[in-house]
Coordinates of C-alpha atoms in Angstrom, one line a residue:
Chain A
X294 CA -12.6 -4.0 23.3
X295 CA -13.9 -0.9 21.7
X296 CA -11.0 -0.6 19.3
X297 CA -11.7 -4.2 18.3
X298 CA -15.4 -3.7 17.8
X299 CA -14.1 -0.4 16.0
X300 CA -11.8 -2.8 13.7
X301 CA -14.4 -5.1 13.3
X302 CA -16.9 -2.3 11.8
X303 CA -13.8 -0.9 9.5
X304 CA -13.1 -4.2 8.3
X305 CA -15.7 -5.0 5.4
X306 CA -15.1 -1.2 4.1
X307 CA -11.4 -1.7 4.0
X308 CA -11.3 -5.0 2.4
X309 CA -13.7 -4.2 -0.2
X310 CA -12.0 -1.0 -0.5
X311 CA -8.8 -2.3 -0.8
X312 CA -9.6 -5.0 -3.1
X313 CA -11.2 -2.9 -5.5
X314 CA -8.4 -0.3 -5.4
X315 CA -5.7 -2.7 -6.4
X316 CA -7.7 -4.4 -9.2
X317 CA -8.3 -1.3 -10.8
X318 CA -4.6 -0.3 -10.7
X319 CA -4.0 -4.0 -12.3
X320 CA -6.7 -3.6 -15.1
X321 CA -5.9 -0.3 -16.1
X322 CA -2.3 -1.2 -16.5
X323 CA -3.4 -4.0 -18.3
X324 CA -5.7 -1.8 -20.7
X325 CA -3.0 0.3 -21.2
X326 CA -0.3 -2.5 -22.5
X327 CA 1.2 -3.9 -19.4
X328 CA 0.6 -7.1 -18.4
X329 CA 2.6 -7.2 -15.6
X330 CA -0.1 -7.1 -13.2
X331 CA -2.0 -10.0 -15.1
X332 CA 0.6 -12.1 -14.6
X333 CA 0.9 -11.7 -11.0
X334 CA -2.7 -12.8 -10.8
X335 CA -3.8 -9.1 -9.1
X336 CA -6.6 -8.4 -11.9
X337 CA -9.0 -10.4 -9.4
X338 CA -11.7 -9.1 -7.0
X339 CA -10.2 -12.3 -4.5
X340 CA -9.1 -10.1 -1.7
X341 CA -6.4 -12.4 -0.5
X342 CA -4.3 -11.5 -4.0
X343 CA -4.5 -7.9 -2.6
X344 CA -4.4 -7.9 1.0
X345 CA -0.8 -7.9 2.5
X346 CA 0.4 -9.1 5.7
X347 CA 1.7 -6.4 7.3
X348 CA -1.0 -4.3 6.1
X349 CA -3.6 -6.2 7.2
X350 CA -1.7 -6.6 10.9
X351 CA -1.5 -3.1 10.8
X352 CA -4.8 -2.5 10.8
X353 CA -5.7 -4.3 14.1
X354 CA -2.7 -2.8 15.9
X355 CA -2.2 0.9 14.6
X356 CA -5.6 0.9 13.3
X357 CA -5.0 1.5 9.5
X358 CA -4.0 -0.8 6.9
X359 CA -2.7 -1.2 3.3
X360 CA -2.8 -3.8 0.6
X361 CA 0.2 -5.0 -1.6
X362 CA 1.1 -2.2 -4.5
X363 CA 0.4 -3.7 -7.4
X364 CA 3.5 -4.0 -9.7
X365 CA 3.7 -1.8 -13.0
X366 CA 6.4 -1.7 -16.0
X367 CA 6.1 2.0 -17.1
X368 CA 8.2 0.8 -20.1
X369 CA 5.0 -0.9 -21.5
X370 CA 2.9 1.9 -21.7
X371 CA 2.7 4.0 -25.0
X372 CA 2.8 7.2 -23.5
X373 CA 4.9 6.8 -20.2
X374 CA 4.0 9.6 -18.1
X375 CA 0.0 10.0 -19.1
X376 CA -0.4 6.1 -18.9
X377 CA 1.3 5.8 -15.5
X378 CA -0.7 8.9 -14.2
X379 CA -3.9 6.9 -15.3
X380 CA -2.9 3.7 -14.1
X381 CA -1.9 5.7 -10.7
X382 CA -5.3 7.4 -10.4
X383 CA -7.4 4.5 -10.9
X384 CA -7.3 3.1 -7.7
X385 CA -8.5 6.3 -5.9
X386 CA -11.0 6.7 -8.8
X387 CA -12.3 3.4 -8.0
X388 CA -13.0 4.3 -4.6
X389 CA -14.6 7.7 -5.4
X390 CA -16.7 5.6 -7.6
X391 CA -17.5 2.6 -5.0
X392 CA -18.7 5.8 -3.0
X393 CA -21.2 6.7 -5.5
X394 CA -22.2 3.5 -5.8
X395 CA -22.5 2.8 -2.1
X396 CA -24.3 6.6 -1.5
X397 CA -26.8 5.2 -4.1
X398 CA -28.0 2.0 -2.5
X399 CA -28.2 4.5 0.8
X400 CA -30.5 6.9 -1.0
X401 CA -32.7 3.8 -1.6
X402 CA -33.4 4.0 2.3
X403 CA -32.7 0.1 3.1
X404 CA -33.1 0.3 6.5
X405 CA -30.8 0.7 10.1
X406 CA -28.9 -2.1 9.6
X407 CA -27.8 -2.4 6.2
X408 CA -27.3 1.3 6.8
X409 CA -24.8 0.5 9.7
X410 CA -22.9 -1.7 7.1
X411 CA -22.7 0.6 4.1
X412 CA -22.3 3.8 5.9
X413 CA -18.5 2.9 7.3
X414 CA -18.0 1.1 3.8
X415 CA -18.9 4.6 2.4
X416 CA -16.5 6.7 4.7
X417 CA -13.4 4.2 4.3
X418 CA -13.9 4.4 0.7
X419 CA -14.0 7.9 0.7
X420 CA -10.2 8.0 3.4
X421 CA -8.9 5.8 1.0
X422 CA -9.5 8.0 -2.1
X423 CA -8.3 11.2 -0.6
X424 CA -5.4 9.1 1.9
X425 CA -4.1 7.8 -1.3
X426 CA -3.9 11.0 -3.0
X427 CA -1.0 12.2 -0.6
X428 CA 2.4 12.7 -2.2
X429 CA 4.2 10.2 0.2
X430 CA 5.3 7.1 -0.8
X431 CA 4.3 4.3 -1.0
X432 CA 0.7 6.1 -1.5
X433 CA -0.7 6.6 -5.2
X434 CA -0.3 10.4 -4.6
X435 CA 3.7 9.9 -4.7
X436 CA 3.1 8.2 -8.3
X437 CA 0.5 10.9 -9.6
X438 CA 2.1 14.2 -8.5
X439 CA 5.5 13.2 -10.7
X440 CA 3.4 12.8 -13.6
X441 CA 1.5 15.8 -13.5
X442 CA 4.6 18.5 -12.5
X443 CA 6.7 19.5 -15.6
X444 CA 10.2 18.3 -15.8
X445 CA 9.5 15.2 -13.2
X446 CA 10.0 11.5 -13.9
X447 CA 7.4 9.1 -12.9
X448 CA 9.9 6.9 -11.2
X449 CA 11.6 8.5 -8.2
X450 CA 14.0 6.8 -6.3
X451 CA 12.9 4.3 -3.8
X452 CA 15.6 4.2 -1.3
X453 CA 14.0 6.5 1.1
X454 CA 10.7 4.5 0.8
X455 CA 11.1 3.1 4.5
X456 CA 11.5 6.5 5.7
X457 CA 8.6 7.6 4.0
X458 CA 6.6 5.0 5.6
X459 CA 7.7 5.9 9.0
X460 CA 7.0 10.0 8.0
X461 CA 3.5 8.6 7.0
X462 CA 2.7 7.0 10.4
X463 CA 4.4 10.1 12.1
X464 CA 1.6 12.4 9.9
X465 CA -1.3 10.1 10.7
X466 CA -0.5 10.0 14.6
X467 CA 0.5 13.9 14.9
X468 CA -2.4 15.1 13.2
X469 CA -0.8 16.4 10.5
X470 CA -2.4 14.2 7.8
X471 CA -5.7 14.8 9.9
X472 CA -5.4 18.5 8.7
X473 CA -6.1 17.4 5.1
X474 CA -8.8 14.1 5.6
X475 CA -10.9 15.5 8.2
X476 CA -12.2 18.7 6.5
X477 CA -12.6 15.9 3.5
X478 CA -14.3 13.9 5.9
X479 CA -16.4 16.2 7.1
X480 CA -17.6 16.9 3.8
X481 CA -18.2 13.3 2.9
X482 CA -20.1 13.3 5.7
X483 CA -22.2 15.9 4.8
X484 CA -22.7 14.4 1.4
X485 CA -23.8 11.3 3.2
X486 CA -26.2 13.1 5.5
X487 CA -27.8 15.2 2.5
X488 CA -28.6 11.9 1.0
X489 CA -30.0 10.0 4.3
X490 CA -30.2 11.8 7.5
X491 CA -31.6 15.4 7.0
X492 CA -35.0 16.5 8.2
X493 CA -36.4 19.5 9.6
X494 CA -36.7 19.5 13.0
X495 CA -40.4 19.3 13.9
X496 CA -42.0 22.7 14.5
X497 CA -44.0 22.1 17.9
X498 CA -41.1 20.5 19.2
X499 CA -40.5 21.6 23.1
X500 CA -37.7 23.9 23.2
X501 CA -36.0 22.1 25.6
X502 CA -35.1 19.7 23.3
X503 CA -33.1 21.9 21.6
X504 CA -29.9 20.3 20.1
X505 CA -26.5 21.9 22.0
X506 CA -24.4 24.5 19.5
X507 CA -21.5 21.3 19.8
X508 CA -24.3 18.9 17.7
X509 CA -24.0 21.2 14.8
X510 CA -20.4 22.0 15.3
X511 CA -19.3 18.2 14.6
X512 CA -22.0 17.3 12.2
X513 CA -25.1 15.5 14.1
X514 CA -27.8 15.2 11.2
X515 CA -31.4 14.5 11.8
X516 CA -32.8 11.5 10.7
X517 CA -36.0 11.2 8.4
X518 CA -36.6 7.6 8.8
X519 CA -37.0 8.1 12.9
X520 CA -39.8 11.0 12.5
X521 CA -42.6 8.5 12.8
X522 CA -40.8 6.5 15.5
X523 CA -39.6 9.2 17.3
X524 CA -40.0 13.0 17.3
X525 CA -36.5 13.8 16.5
X526 CA -33.1 12.2 16.6
X527 CA -29.6 13.1 15.9
X528 CA -26.9 10.9 14.8
X529 CA -23.5 11.3 15.6
X530 CA -20.0 9.8 14.7
X531 CA -18.6 7.7 17.6
X532 CA -15.2 8.0 16.6
X533 CA -14.4 8.8 20.5
X534 CA -17.1 7.8 23.5
X535 CA -17.3 11.2 24.5
X536 CA -19.6 12.8 22.1
X537 CA -22.4 10.5 23.7
X538 CA -21.6 11.2 27.5
X539 CA -21.3 15.0 26.6
X540 CA -24.9 15.0 25.2
X541 CA -26.2 12.7 27.8
X542 CA -25.3 15.6 30.4
X543 CA -26.4 17.9 27.9
X544 CA -29.8 16.5 27.6
X545 CA -30.1 15.7 31.6
X546 CA -29.0 19.0 32.8
X547 CA -31.4 20.7 30.4
X548 CA -34.5 18.5 31.4
X549 CA -34.1 18.8 35.1
X550 CA -33.4 22.5 34.8
X551 CA -37.1 22.2 32.9
X552 CA -38.5 20.6 35.5
X553 CA -38.4 17.1 33.9
X554 CA -38.2 14.2 36.2
X555 CA -36.0 11.1 35.8
X556 CA -37.9 7.9 35.1
X557 CA -37.7 4.1 35.4
X558 CA -39.5 2.2 33.0
X559 CA -39.9 -1.2 31.4
X560 CA -41.5 -2.7 28.6
X561 CA -43.1 -5.4 30.6
X562 CA -46.4 -5.0 33.3
X563 CA -44.3 -4.0 36.4
X564 CA -47.3 -5.2 38.3
X565 CA -46.6 -8.6 37.3
X566 CA -43.1 -8.3 38.6
X567 CA -41.5 -7.7 42.2
X568 CA -40.1 -4.0 42.2
X569 CA -36.6 -5.1 42.9
X570 CA -36.8 -6.3 39.0
X571 CA -37.4 -3.1 37.6
X572 CA -35.2 -1.5 35.6
X573 CA -33.8 1.4 36.8
X574 CA -33.1 4.8 34.9
X575 CA -29.6 3.5 33.2
X576 CA -29.8 0.8 30.5
X577 CA -26.6 -0.1 29.2
X578 CA -23.4 1.0 28.5
X579 CA -23.6 4.5 26.3
X580 CA -20.1 3.7 25.3
X581 CA -21.2 0.3 24.1
X582 CA -24.6 -0.4 22.6
X583 CA -27.5 0.8 23.7
X584 CA -29.0 3.3 26.8
X585 CA -32.4 4.9 27.5
X586 CA -33.5 7.0 29.9
X587 CA -36.9 9.2 30.5
X588 CA -38.0 12.0 31.8
X589 CA -41.6 13.1 33.0
X590 CA -42.7 16.8 33.7
X591 CA -45.9 17.8 35.6
X592 CA -48.2 18.2 32.2
X593 CA -47.4 14.4 31.8
X594 CA -45.2 14.9 29.1
X595 CA -42.8 12.0 28.5
X596 CA -39.8 12.2 27.1
X597 CA -37.2 8.9 26.4
X598 CA -34.1 9.5 25.2
X599 CA -32.5 6.4 23.3
X600 CA -29.0 5.8 22.3
X601 CA -28.0 2.9 19.9
X602 CA -24.9 3.0 18.3
X603 CA -22.6 0.8 16.9
X604 CA -19.1 2.0 18.5
X605 CA -16.8 3.6 15.4
X606 CA -19.1 4.2 13.2
X607 CA -22.3 5.8 13.7
X608 CA -25.2 6.2 16.2
X609 CA -28.4 7.6 16.7
X610 CA -30.0 9.4 19.7
X611 CA -33.6 9.4 19.5
X612 CA -35.7 11.8 21.2
X613 CA -39.2 10.3 21.7
X614 CA -41.8 12.9 23.0
X615 CA -44.9 11.4 24.3
X616 CA -48.3 13.0 25.0
X617 CA -49.1 11.1 28.1
X618 CA -47.7 7.5 28.9
X619 CA -48.1 5.4 25.8
X620 CA -50.0 2.4 26.8
X621 CA -47.7 -0.4 25.8
X622 CA -45.3 1.7 28.5
X623 CA -45.6 1.2 32.3
X624 CA -44.2 4.1 33.4
X625 CA -43.0 4.7 37.1
X626 CA -42.6 7.7 38.7
X627 CA -39.4 6.2 40.3
X628 CA -38.4 9.2 42.1
X629 CA -41.8 8.9 44.1
X630 CA -41.7 5.0 44.5
X631 CA -37.9 4.9 45.3
X632 CA -36.4 8.4 47.0
X633 CA -33.5 7.0 48.5
X634 CA -32.6 4.8 45.4
X635 CA -33.5 7.8 43.6
X636 CA -31.0 9.8 45.8
X637 CA -28.2 7.5 45.4
X638 CA -28.4 7.0 41.7
X639 CA -28.2 10.7 41.1
Chain B
X273 CA -0.4 -32.6 0.7
X274 CA 1.2 -29.3 -0.9
X275 CA -1.2 -26.7 0.5
X276 CA -1.1 -28.5 4.0
X277 CA 2.9 -28.0 3.5
X278 CA 2.8 -24.3 2.6
X279 CA 0.4 -23.7 5.4
X280 CA 3.0 -25.0 7.8
X281 CA 5.4 -22.5 6.8
X282 CA 3.3 -19.8 7.4
X283 CA 4.2 -19.1 10.9
X284 CA 7.9 -19.3 9.8
X285 CA 7.5 -16.9 7.2
X286 CA 5.7 -14.4 9.1
X287 CA 9.1 -14.7 11.3
X288 CA 10.9 -13.9 8.3
X289 CA 8.8 -11.1 7.4
X290 CA 9.4 -10.0 11.1
X291 CA 13.1 -10.7 11.0
X292 CA 13.3 -8.2 7.9
X293 CA 12.9 -4.9 10.3
X294 CA 16.3 -6.7 11.9
X295 CA 18.9 -6.5 9.0
X296 CA 21.4 -8.4 11.4
X297 CA 19.2 -11.3 12.2
X298 CA 20.4 -14.2 10.4
X299 CA 17.4 -15.6 7.8
X300 CA 19.6 -17.9 6.4
X301 CA 17.7 -20.6 9.2
X302 CA 14.2 -19.4 8.6
X303 CA 15.0 -19.7 4.9
X304 CA 16.3 -23.4 5.1
X305 CA 13.5 -24.1 7.4
X306 CA 10.6 -22.7 4.9
X307 CA 12.2 -24.4 2.2
X308 CA 12.7 -27.9 4.1
X309 CA 8.8 -27.9 5.1
X310 CA 7.3 -26.3 2.2
X311 CA 8.9 -27.3 -0.9
X312 CA 8.8 -23.9 -2.8
X313 CA 11.0 -23.7 -5.4
X314 CA 11.0 -19.8 -4.6
X315 CA 12.6 -20.6 -1.3
X316 CA 15.0 -23.1 -2.5
X317 CA 16.2 -19.8 -4.4
X318 CA 16.3 -18.2 -1.8
X319 CA 18.2 -20.4 0.2
X320 CA 20.9 -21.2 -2.0
X321 CA 21.3 -17.6 -2.7
X322 CA 21.6 -16.3 0.9
X323 CA 24.2 -19.7 1.5
X324 CA 26.5 -18.1 -1.3
X325 CA 26.2 -15.0 0.4
X326 CA 27.0 -16.2 3.8
X327 CA 28.9 -19.5 3.4
X328 CA 30.7 -19.1 -0.1
X329 CA 30.4 -20.2 -3.8
X330 CA 31.1 -23.8 -2.7
X331 CA 28.8 -24.1 -0.1
X332 CA 25.9 -22.7 -2.8
X333 CA 27.2 -25.2 -5.3
X334 CA 26.9 -28.1 -3.2
X335 CA 23.4 -27.0 -1.9
X336 CA 22.3 -26.3 -5.6
X337 CA 23.3 -29.8 -6.8
X338 CA 21.6 -31.3 -4.1
X339 CA 18.1 -29.3 -4.5
X340 CA 18.3 -29.5 -8.2
X341 CA 18.9 -33.2 -8.0
X342 CA 15.5 -33.7 -5.7
X343 CA 13.8 -31.0 -7.1
X344 CA 15.0 -29.5 -10.7
X345 CA 13.8 -26.2 -10.8
X346 CA 14.5 -23.1 -13.1
X347 CA 14.5 -20.9 -10.2
X348 CA 17.5 -23.3 -8.6
X349 CA 19.2 -23.2 -11.8
X350 CA 18.8 -19.3 -12.4
X351 CA 20.1 -18.4 -9.1
X352 CA 23.1 -21.0 -8.9
X353 CA 23.7 -19.5 -12.4
X354 CA 23.8 -15.9 -11.2
X355 CA 26.0 -16.8 -8.3
X356 CA 28.8 -18.4 -11.2
X357 CA 28.3 -15.2 -13.2
X358 CA 28.8 -12.8 -10.3
X359 CA 32.3 -15.0 -9.9
X360 CA 32.6 -14.9 -13.4
X361 CA 32.7 -18.8 -13.8
X362 CA 30.8 -18.2 -17.1
X363 CA 31.1 -22.0 -18.0
X364 CA 29.2 -23.2 -14.9
X365 CA 26.5 -20.3 -15.4
X366 CA 25.8 -21.5 -19.1
X367 CA 25.6 -25.0 -17.8
X368 CA 23.0 -24.0 -15.1
X369 CA 21.2 -22.1 -17.6
X370 CA 21.1 -25.1 -20.0
X371 CA 19.8 -27.3 -17.1
X372 CA 17.4 -24.9 -16.2
X373 CA 16.2 -24.6 -19.8
X374 CA 15.3 -28.6 -19.4
X375 CA 12.9 -27.9 -16.5
X376 CA 9.6 -28.8 -17.2
X377 CA 8.2 -25.7 -14.9
X378 CA 9.2 -22.6 -15.9
X379 CA 9.2 -19.2 -14.2
X380 CA 9.2 -16.9 -17.2
X381 CA 11.8 -14.5 -15.0
X382 CA 14.1 -16.9 -13.6
X383 CA 16.3 -17.6 -16.7
X384 CA 16.2 -14.5 -18.9
X385 CA 18.7 -12.3 -16.6
X386 CA 21.2 -14.9 -16.5
X387 CA 20.8 -15.5 -20.3
X388 CA 20.9 -11.4 -21.0
X389 CA 24.2 -11.4 -18.9
X390 CA 25.6 -14.7 -20.3
X391 CA 25.0 -13.3 -24.1
X392 CA 26.9 -10.2 -23.5
X393 CA 30.2 -12.4 -22.9
X394 CA 29.7 -15.6 -24.6
X395 CA 29.7 -15.5 -28.4
X396 CA 27.5 -18.8 -28.5
X397 CA 24.0 -16.7 -27.5
X398 CA 22.7 -14.2 -29.6
X399 CA 23.0 -10.7 -27.5
X400 CA 20.2 -9.1 -29.9
X401 CA 17.8 -12.4 -30.1
X402 CA 17.9 -12.4 -26.1
X403 CA 17.4 -8.6 -25.7
X404 CA 14.4 -8.9 -28.7
X405 CA 12.9 -11.9 -26.2
X406 CA 12.9 -9.7 -23.3
X407 CA 11.5 -6.6 -25.4
X408 CA 8.7 -8.4 -26.7
X409 CA 7.3 -9.8 -23.5
X410 CA 5.0 -7.4 -22.1
X411 CA 4.2 -9.0 -18.4
X412 CA 8.1 -9.0 -17.3
X413 CA 9.3 -6.6 -14.3
X414 CA 10.9 -3.2 -15.0
X415 CA 14.2 -4.5 -14.2
X416 CA 14.2 -7.0 -16.9
X417 CA 13.0 -4.2 -20.0
X418 CA 15.4 -1.6 -18.2
X419 CA 18.4 -3.8 -18.7
X420 CA 17.5 -5.2 -21.9
X421 CA 17.2 -1.3 -23.1
X422 CA 20.4 -0.5 -21.8
X423 CA 22.0 -3.5 -23.6
X424 CA 20.1 -2.1 -27.0
X425 CA 21.4 1.1 -26.4
X426 CA 24.8 -0.3 -25.8
X427 CA 24.3 -2.9 -29.2
X428 CA 23.6 0.3 -31.2
X429 CA 26.6 2.0 -29.9
X430 CA 28.4 -0.3 -31.1
X431 CA 27.4 -0.6 -34.5
X432 CA 27.7 3.6 -34.1
X433 CA 23.8 3.7 -34.9
X434 CA 23.9 6.9 -32.5
X435 CA 20.2 8.1 -33.0
X436 CA 19.0 4.5 -32.4
X437 CA 21.2 4.2 -29.1
X438 CA 19.9 7.8 -28.3
X439 CA 16.1 6.9 -28.6
X440 CA 16.6 4.0 -26.4
X441 CA 18.2 5.8 -23.9
X442 CA 15.8 8.6 -23.9
X443 CA 13.0 5.7 -23.7
X444 CA 14.6 5.1 -20.5
X445 CA 15.5 8.2 -18.9
X446 CA 12.1 9.6 -19.4
X447 CA 10.9 7.3 -17.3
X448 CA 13.4 7.0 -14.6
X449 CA 17.0 8.8 -13.8
X450 CA 19.9 5.8 -14.3
X451 CA 23.2 7.5 -13.7
X452 CA 25.0 4.0 -14.8
X453 CA 23.4 5.1 -18.2
X454 CA 24.8 8.8 -18.6
X455 CA 28.1 7.5 -19.9
X456 CA 26.0 6.2 -23.1
X457 CA 24.4 9.4 -23.4
X458 CA 27.7 11.2 -23.2
X459 CA 29.2 8.9 -25.9
X460 CA 26.3 9.8 -28.1
X461 CA 27.1 13.6 -27.3
X462 CA 30.3 13.1 -27.7
X463 CA 29.7 11.3 -31.2
X464 CA 27.6 14.5 -32.5
X465 CA 30.4 16.8 -31.5
X466 CA 27.9 18.1 -28.9
X467 CA 30.7 19.2 -26.1
X468 CA 28.2 21.1 -23.9
X469 CA 25.4 17.9 -23.7
X470 CA 28.5 15.5 -23.3
X471 CA 30.2 17.4 -20.0
X472 CA 26.6 18.0 -18.9
X473 CA 26.0 14.4 -18.9
X474 CA 29.5 14.0 -17.4
X475 CA 28.6 15.9 -14.4
X476 CA 25.2 13.9 -13.9
X477 CA 27.0 10.8 -13.9
X478 CA 30.0 12.0 -11.6
X479 CA 27.8 13.1 -9.1
X480 CA 25.5 10.5 -8.7
X481 CA 28.1 7.7 -9.0
X482 CA 31.0 6.1 -7.4
X483 CA 34.2 8.1 -8.2
X484 CA 35.9 5.3 -10.4
X485 CA 32.5 4.3 -12.3
X486 CA 32.8 7.1 -14.6
X487 CA 36.2 6.6 -15.9
X488 CA 35.8 3.0 -16.6
X489 CA 32.3 4.0 -18.7
X490 CA 34.3 6.8 -20.3
X491 CA 36.9 4.3 -21.5
X492 CA 34.1 2.3 -23.1
X493 CA 32.6 5.5 -24.8
X494 CA 36.3 6.6 -26.1
X495 CA 36.3 2.6 -27.3
X496 CA 32.9 2.9 -28.9
X497 CA 34.2 6.0 -30.6
X498 CA 37.2 4.6 -31.8
X499 CA 39.4 7.0 -29.8
X500 CA 42.0 4.5 -28.7
X501 CA 44.2 6.8 -27.1
X502 CA 41.7 8.2 -24.4
X503 CA 40.6 4.5 -24.0
X504 CA 43.8 3.8 -22.8
X505 CA 44.0 6.7 -20.6
X506 CA 40.5 6.7 -18.6
X507 CA 41.3 2.6 -18.6
X508 CA 44.4 3.3 -16.3
X509 CA 42.6 6.1 -14.4
X510 CA 39.9 3.4 -13.4
X511 CA 42.9 1.0 -12.7
X512 CA 44.2 3.7 -10.2
X513 CA 40.9 4.3 -8.5
X514 CA 40.6 0.4 -7.8
X515 CA 38.9 -1.3 -10.7
X516 CA 40.5 -4.7 -11.0
X517 CA 41.1 -6.3 -14.3
X518 CA 38.6 -9.0 -13.5
X519 CA 35.9 -6.2 -13.0
X520 CA 36.4 -4.3 -15.8
X521 CA 36.2 -8.2 -18.0
X522 CA 33.2 -8.4 -16.3
X523 CA 31.7 -5.0 -17.3
X524 CA 32.4 -5.2 -21.0
X525 CA 34.7 -7.9 -21.9
X526 CA 35.6 -5.9 -25.3
X527 CA 37.1 -3.5 -22.9
X528 CA 38.7 -6.5 -21.1
X529 CA 39.9 -7.8 -24.3
X530 CA 41.4 -4.5 -24.9
X531 CA 42.7 -4.4 -21.9
X532 CA 44.9 -7.5 -22.0
X533 CA 46.1 -6.6 -25.6
X534 CA 49.7 -5.7 -26.6
X535 CA 48.6 -2.1 -27.4
X536 CA 47.6 -1.5 -24.0
X537 CA 50.3 -3.3 -22.1
X538 CA 52.8 -1.1 -24.3
X539 CA 50.9 1.9 -23.5
X540 CA 51.3 0.8 -19.7
X541 CA 55.0 0.4 -19.8
X542 CA 55.8 3.8 -21.4
X543 CA 53.2 5.3 -18.5
X544 CA 55.4 3.4 -16.0
X545 CA 58.5 4.5 -17.3

């Protein structure tokens, strides 16, 4: 389920990225004098012209995909090596260009749900740009590097291309390619974060809510939009479910150690409902969707941690600090009312 | 209706794509099914090609006639013509080329290959005109341009225009290494008296091609250089390495004609004695 949701979130970015990538190769080839791609109908923003059957299926099975390569006749170029280099670079450059546009949209602060769509598109396009520069056929890097290295011809023997596909898959799954991709992605996320997500931690924020070192190591960011709503919030990547678990566990232990007690809460008047209908402290599954938990201390300080995220994309941990209980909230010190259930649930 | 038919072929096409990973699986049945449901000329072409490969030229002929009668397509004509050319049935290949030219819908690539090959063997086609036609097109795949350039280089060699031939060869070799063209570079180097370069080209050709291939092409090179004695010697060597007379004729008709000439037969007789 998690995997399917992840793929569905990646799909729009991948379709957009691959379509623009391949159409850019085709258009550049045409500009440089080769009309083959135009005759094959590849100067088009119709994704169906660019998506390959196996590349799309691979997205669902392997978690990554590819498009139909644009056929190019290098003999039609006036300066074969230089023009083929330009044509091969056009794909990754178009993805970088898309990244810039998407980043611009993020700067316009379009709101959380638009961000949820745009942010993965930005990351996918960054991945497409970087991965395609690897010198492994059929990726663009295998065409770019021979054009750059003196003495090499732009076209190298294609008989090993199947073997190279295997090398690519092994490289992806063994983590070898991750060594190139992850640092780049980390930088990309920082770029995105600097546009979107950074704001200073409020000065009077209790020390107890200091994020764990892991949050900094893994590039969690503070979200400026939610400062009004929450005192502080952290963003995190949701490639894997475990960061949420770890953070929840960290907050829980830290808060209990500082004499905060777990709470049950709900947004409607509990007096109108039977006790059995009250929400317990866990709401939802931290791996899928949203989750909330509340704690209160003897000074009446209330802390509510909310986790909302889209699997495989990005999540937010909102940490709300209230001095006293908000009027719209009906908070019950759960432990006092239901000591047995509290013991069981902990 | 056409779209519905093509949509119905999608699962079979998917199955054929899967079969591409298993070379031993017979794809003929699948292609036949795709053609019968979808009636796409591209698959008729493939169906005829696979039939020729699996069941022989007679079966392919029968099928091509039947398919062409119902759905005249230059793709069908181009494929059947190529199969006939492969068997060196020049007359039949020419008939398919002419039939293909009469078809209303034209696939730009389907007949050019056949025309280029036939022009090399039949006087009634102007080889230079076909080459020019291909090279003037900016929307053909690399195979066509490469082949047309190779034929252009050979036309220049035949005319002893070494510099022009060299320029065309360089245009190809700057883009990709085609070992089969090294013999032409060798010929140009020999014509210019550059032994070192000739040897270098020969070494490259020898390491990257079957051992018999350099001999047949060296024979051709010597032939264009006008050295009959060496032409004879290398032709004889090529034949000893297993290149048949028919194959030599197919590679180059002038060399084939030389092979059948009295001078070569006389030399062979001398060599045998």
